[in-house]
Each structure stands twice: as structure tokens, then as C-alpha cells.
Amino acid sequence: MKKISGVKVPKLKAPKESMPKAPKKQAKPSSSVSKGTFGAEMRKVQKRAKPKAGKIPVI
């Protein structure tokens, strides 16, 4: 019991400290990444939705 509780306390403290730091650092990159993926998806959809142009998109 003592060993388990002793191991659990540091394990809980480590993730709690690392978790707030990760989202804060990932907040800005995640938003830019989501925008980038959205742009890529929009471009892919537009390229796929425009087969009338005659250009076959090679992905």
C-alpha cells in the first residue's frame, strides 16, 4: 500500500505538470495545423470537384 501510494503520487504529479504545458504549447501550433489541414482539404476538394478544367490532379 505504501509503495503503491508513493508511486502513484509522483506519477500523478508528473502528468499534471506536463499536461498543462503541452496544451499551452500545442494551442498555437494546433490552430495553425488545423488551418493548414483545412486549407489542404479545401484545395483537394476543389481540385477533385473541378474535373471540368481538364487538369487531372496527381496526388
CSV table of C-alpha atoms in Angstrom, one decimal:
chain,number,residue,atom,x,y,z
A,1,MET,CA,0.0,0.0,0.0
A,2,LYS,CA,2.8,2.4,1.0
A,3,LYS,CA,4.8,1.6,-2.2
A,4,ILE,CA,1.7,2.0,-4.5
A,5,SER,CA,0.7,5.3,-2.9
A,6,GLY,CA,4.3,6.6,-3.1
A,7,VAL,CA,4.5,5.6,-6.8
A,8,LYS,CA,1.0,7.0,-7.6
A,9,VAL,CA,1.7,10.5,-6.1
A,10,PRO,CA,4.8,11.2,-8.3
A,11,LYS,CA,3.1,9.7,-11.4
A,12,LEU,CA,0.0,11.9,-10.9
A,13,LYS,CA,2.2,15.0,-10.3
A,14,ALA,CA,4.2,14.4,-13.4
A,15,PRO,CA,1.3,14.2,-15.9
A,16,LYS,CA,-0.5,17.1,-14.2
A,17,GLU,CA,2.6,19.3,-14.7
A,18,SER,CA,3.3,18.1,-18.2
A,19,MET,CA,-0.3,18.2,-19.4
A,20,PRO,CA,-0.9,21.9,-18.8
A,21,LYS,CA,2.4,22.7,-20.5
A,22,ALA,CA,1.6,20.5,-23.6
A,23,PRO,CA,-1.8,22.1,-24.4
A,24,LYS,CA,-0.4,25.6,-23.9
A,25,LYS,CA,2.5,24.9,-26.3
A,26,GLN,CA,0.2,22.9,-28.7
A,27,ALA,CA,-2.5,25.6,-28.6
A,28,LYS,CA,-0.9,27.8,-31.2
A,29,PRO,CA,0.6,25.0,-33.4
A,30,SER,CA,-2.7,23.1,-33.3
A,31,SER,CA,-4.7,26.1,-34.5
A,32,SER,CA,-2.2,26.7,-37.4
A,33,VAL,CA,-2.1,23.0,-38.2
A,34,SER,CA,-5.9,22.8,-38.2
A,35,LYS,CA,-5.9,25.8,-40.6
A,36,GLY,CA,-3.3,24.2,-42.7
A,37,THR,CA,-5.2,20.9,-42.9
A,38,PHE,CA,-8.4,22.7,-43.6
A,39,GLY,CA,-6.7,24.6,-46.5
A,40,ALA,CA,-5.2,21.3,-47.8
A,41,GLU,CA,-8.6,19.6,-47.6
A,42,MET,CA,-10.4,22.6,-49.2
A,43,ARG,CA,-7.8,22.6,-52.0
A,44,LYS,CA,-8.1,18.8,-52.5
A,45,VAL,CA,-11.9,19.1,-52.6
A,46,GLN,CA,-11.7,22.0,-55.0
A,47,LYS,CA,-9.3,20.1,-57.3
A,48,ARG,CA,-11.4,17.0,-57.2
A,49,ALA,CA,-14.6,19.0,-57.7
A,50,LYS,CA,-13.1,20.7,-60.7
A,51,PRO,CA,-12.5,17.9,-63.2
A,52,LYS,CA,-14.1,20.2,-65.9
A,53,ALA,CA,-10.9,22.2,-66.1
A,54,GLY,CA,-9.3,19.2,-67.8
A,55,LYS,CA,-6.3,19.0,-65.4
A,56,ILE,CA,-6.1,15.7,-63.6
A,57,PRO,CA,-4.8,16.2,-60.1
A,58,VAL,CA,-2.0,13.7,-59.4
A,59,ILE,CA,-1.8,13.3,-55.6
